[in-house]
JSON list of C-alpha atoms in Angstrom, two decimals:
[
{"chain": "A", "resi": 1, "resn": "UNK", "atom": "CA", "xyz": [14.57, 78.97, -0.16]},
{"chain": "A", "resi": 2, "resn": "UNK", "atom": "CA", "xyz": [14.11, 75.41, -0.56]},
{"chain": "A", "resi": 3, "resn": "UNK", "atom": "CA", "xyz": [18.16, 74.77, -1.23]},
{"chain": "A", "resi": 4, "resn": "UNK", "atom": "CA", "xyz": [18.76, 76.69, 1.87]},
{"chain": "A", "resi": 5, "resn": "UNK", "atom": "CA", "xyz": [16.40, 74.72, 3.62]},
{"chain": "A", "resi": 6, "resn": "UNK", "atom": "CA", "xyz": [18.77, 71.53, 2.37]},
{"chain": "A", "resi": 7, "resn": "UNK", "atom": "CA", "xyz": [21.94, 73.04, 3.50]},
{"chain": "A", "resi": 8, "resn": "UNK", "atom": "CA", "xyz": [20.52, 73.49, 6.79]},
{"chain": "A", "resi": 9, "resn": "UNK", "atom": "CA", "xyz": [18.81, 70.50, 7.26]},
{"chain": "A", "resi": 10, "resn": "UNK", "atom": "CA", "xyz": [22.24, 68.45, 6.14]},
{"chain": "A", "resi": 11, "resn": "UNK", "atom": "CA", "xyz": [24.26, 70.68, 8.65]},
{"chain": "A", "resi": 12, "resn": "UNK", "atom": "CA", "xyz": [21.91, 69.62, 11.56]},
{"chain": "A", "resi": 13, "resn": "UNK", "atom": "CA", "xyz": [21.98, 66.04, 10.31]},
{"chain": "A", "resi": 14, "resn": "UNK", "atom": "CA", "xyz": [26.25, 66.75, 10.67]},
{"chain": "A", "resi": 15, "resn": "UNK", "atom": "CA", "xyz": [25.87, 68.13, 14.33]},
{"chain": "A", "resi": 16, "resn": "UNK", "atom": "CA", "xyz": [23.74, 65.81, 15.82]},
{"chain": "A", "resi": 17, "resn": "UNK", "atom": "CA", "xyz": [25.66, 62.93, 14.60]},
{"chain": "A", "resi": 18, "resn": "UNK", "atom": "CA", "xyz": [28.85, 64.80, 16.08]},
{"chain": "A", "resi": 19, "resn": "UNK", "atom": "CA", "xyz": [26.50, 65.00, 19.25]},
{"chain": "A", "resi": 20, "resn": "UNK", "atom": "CA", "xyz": [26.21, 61.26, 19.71]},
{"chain": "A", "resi": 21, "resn": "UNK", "atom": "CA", "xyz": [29.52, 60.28, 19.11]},
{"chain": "A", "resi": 22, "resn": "UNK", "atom": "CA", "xyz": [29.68, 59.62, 15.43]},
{"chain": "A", "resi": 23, "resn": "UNK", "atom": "CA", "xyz": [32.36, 62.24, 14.86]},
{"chain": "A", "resi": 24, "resn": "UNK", "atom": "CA", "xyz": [33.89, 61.15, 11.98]},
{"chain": "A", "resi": 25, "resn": "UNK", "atom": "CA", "xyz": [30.60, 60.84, 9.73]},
{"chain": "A", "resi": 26, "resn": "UNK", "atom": "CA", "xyz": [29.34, 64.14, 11.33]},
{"chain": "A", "resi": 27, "resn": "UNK", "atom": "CA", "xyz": [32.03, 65.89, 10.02]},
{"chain": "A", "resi": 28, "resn": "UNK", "atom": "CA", "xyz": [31.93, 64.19, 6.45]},
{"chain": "A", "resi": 29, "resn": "UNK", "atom": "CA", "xyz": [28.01, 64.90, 6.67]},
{"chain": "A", "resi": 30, "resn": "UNK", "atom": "CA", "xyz": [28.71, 68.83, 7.34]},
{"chain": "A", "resi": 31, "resn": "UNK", "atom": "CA", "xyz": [31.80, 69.25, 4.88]},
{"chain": "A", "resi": 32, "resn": "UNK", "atom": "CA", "xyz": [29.47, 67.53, 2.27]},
{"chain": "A", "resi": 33, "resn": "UNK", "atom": "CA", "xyz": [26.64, 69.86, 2.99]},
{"chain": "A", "resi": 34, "resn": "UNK", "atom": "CA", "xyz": [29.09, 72.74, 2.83]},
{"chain": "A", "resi": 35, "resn": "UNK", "atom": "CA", "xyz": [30.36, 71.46, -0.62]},
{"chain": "A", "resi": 36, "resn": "UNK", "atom": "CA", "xyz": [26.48, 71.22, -1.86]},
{"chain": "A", "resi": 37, "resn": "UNK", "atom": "CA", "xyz": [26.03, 74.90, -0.47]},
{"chain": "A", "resi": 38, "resn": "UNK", "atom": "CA", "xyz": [28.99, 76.08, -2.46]},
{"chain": "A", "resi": 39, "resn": "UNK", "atom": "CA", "xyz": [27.19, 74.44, -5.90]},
{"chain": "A", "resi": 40, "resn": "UNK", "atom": "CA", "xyz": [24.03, 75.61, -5.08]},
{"chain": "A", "resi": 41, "resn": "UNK", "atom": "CA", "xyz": [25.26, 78.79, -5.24]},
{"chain": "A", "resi": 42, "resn": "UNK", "atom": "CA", "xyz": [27.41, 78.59, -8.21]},
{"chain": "A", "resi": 43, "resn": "UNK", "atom": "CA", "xyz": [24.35, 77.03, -9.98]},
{"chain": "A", "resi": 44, "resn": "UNK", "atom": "CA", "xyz": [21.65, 78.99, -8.64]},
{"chain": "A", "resi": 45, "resn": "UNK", "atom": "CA", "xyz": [20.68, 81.95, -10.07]},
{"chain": "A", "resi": 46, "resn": "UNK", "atom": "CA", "xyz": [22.04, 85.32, -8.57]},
{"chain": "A", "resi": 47, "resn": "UNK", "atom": "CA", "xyz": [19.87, 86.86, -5.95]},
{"chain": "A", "resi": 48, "resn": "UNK", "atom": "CA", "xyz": [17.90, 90.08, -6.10]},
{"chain": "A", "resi": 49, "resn": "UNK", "atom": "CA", "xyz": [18.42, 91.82, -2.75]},
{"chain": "A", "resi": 50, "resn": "UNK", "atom": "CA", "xyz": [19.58, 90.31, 0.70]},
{"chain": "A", "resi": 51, "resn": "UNK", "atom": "CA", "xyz": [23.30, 89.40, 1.84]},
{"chain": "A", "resi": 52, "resn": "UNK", "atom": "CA", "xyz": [23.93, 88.29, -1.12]},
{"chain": "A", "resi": 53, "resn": "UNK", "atom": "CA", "xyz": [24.00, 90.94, -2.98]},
{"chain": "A", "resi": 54, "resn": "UNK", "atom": "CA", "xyz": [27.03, 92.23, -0.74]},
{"chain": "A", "resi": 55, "resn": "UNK", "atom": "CA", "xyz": [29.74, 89.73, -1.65]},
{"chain": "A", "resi": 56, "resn": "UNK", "atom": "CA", "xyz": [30.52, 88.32, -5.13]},
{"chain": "A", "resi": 57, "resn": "UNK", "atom": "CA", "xyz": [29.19, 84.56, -6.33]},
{"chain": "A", "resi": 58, "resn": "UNK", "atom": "CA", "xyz": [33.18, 83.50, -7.00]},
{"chain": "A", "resi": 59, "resn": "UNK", "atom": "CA", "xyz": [33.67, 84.39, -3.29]},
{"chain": "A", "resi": 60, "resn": "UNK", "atom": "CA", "xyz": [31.02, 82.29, -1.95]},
{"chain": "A", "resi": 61, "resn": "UNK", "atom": "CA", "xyz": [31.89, 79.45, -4.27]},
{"chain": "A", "resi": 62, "resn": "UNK", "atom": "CA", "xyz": [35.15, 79.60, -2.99]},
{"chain": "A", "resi": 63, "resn": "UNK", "atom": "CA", "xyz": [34.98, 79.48, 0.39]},
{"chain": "A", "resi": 64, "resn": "UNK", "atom": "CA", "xyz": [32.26, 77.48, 0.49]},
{"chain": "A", "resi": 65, "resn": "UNK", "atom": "CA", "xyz": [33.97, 74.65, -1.17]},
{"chain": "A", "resi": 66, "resn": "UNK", "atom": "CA", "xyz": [36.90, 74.64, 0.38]},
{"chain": "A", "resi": 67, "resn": "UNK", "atom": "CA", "xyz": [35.86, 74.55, 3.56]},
{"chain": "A", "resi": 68, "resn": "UNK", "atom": "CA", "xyz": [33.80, 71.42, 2.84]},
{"chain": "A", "resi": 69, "resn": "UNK", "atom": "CA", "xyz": [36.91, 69.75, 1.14]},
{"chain": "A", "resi": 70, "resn": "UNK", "atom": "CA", "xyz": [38.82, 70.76, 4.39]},
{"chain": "A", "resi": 71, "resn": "UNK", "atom": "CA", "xyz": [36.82, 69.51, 7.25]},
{"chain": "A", "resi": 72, "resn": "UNK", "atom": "CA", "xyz": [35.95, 66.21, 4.46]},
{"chain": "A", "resi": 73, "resn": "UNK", "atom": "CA", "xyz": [40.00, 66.09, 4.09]},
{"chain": "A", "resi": 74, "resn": "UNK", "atom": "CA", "xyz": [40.43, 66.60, 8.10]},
{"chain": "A", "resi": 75, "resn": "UNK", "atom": "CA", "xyz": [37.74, 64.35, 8.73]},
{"chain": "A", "resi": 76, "resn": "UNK", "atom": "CA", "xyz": [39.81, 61.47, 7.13]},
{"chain": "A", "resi": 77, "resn": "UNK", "atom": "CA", "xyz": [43.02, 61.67, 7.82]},
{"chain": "A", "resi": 78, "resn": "UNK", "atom": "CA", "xyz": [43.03, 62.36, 11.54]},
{"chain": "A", "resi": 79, "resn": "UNK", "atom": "CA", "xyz": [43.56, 59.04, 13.24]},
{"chain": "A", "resi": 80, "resn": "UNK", "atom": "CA", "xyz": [41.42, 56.86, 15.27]},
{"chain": "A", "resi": 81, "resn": "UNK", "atom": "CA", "xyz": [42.55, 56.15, 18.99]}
]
């Protein structure tokens, strides 16, 4: 609960600095929290009953991970006005 309750928290962090104008750390702040999601769940242990019982650990990893080294990637290398 409590790594959920990080992953969350660093998301929110993300958004509101989107919200003020800060997009460019916002977005490295979410696809960061995404990538710490994605080893949290690699490294956790496997869970007992919930959602996460319905798709595999490798799939998770996965996606998770690569969406945070997508929107980190994206968040670099569009250009500044």
């Amino acid at each position: 609960m409590v790594s959920l309750a990080v992953v969350v928290a660093g998301m929110i962090a993300g958004l509101v600095l989107v919200a003020i104008g800060q997009w460019r750390l916002g977005c490295l702040v979410v696809g960061a929290f995404l990538a710490v999601g994605g080893l949290e769940r690699l490294l956790l242990p496997t869970a007992k009953a919930g959602l996460l019982r319905v798709r595999s650990r490798f799939f998770d990893v996965i996606i998770l991970i690569g969406m945070g080294a997508a929107i980190i990637a994206l968040s670099i290398l569009v250009p500044q006005n």
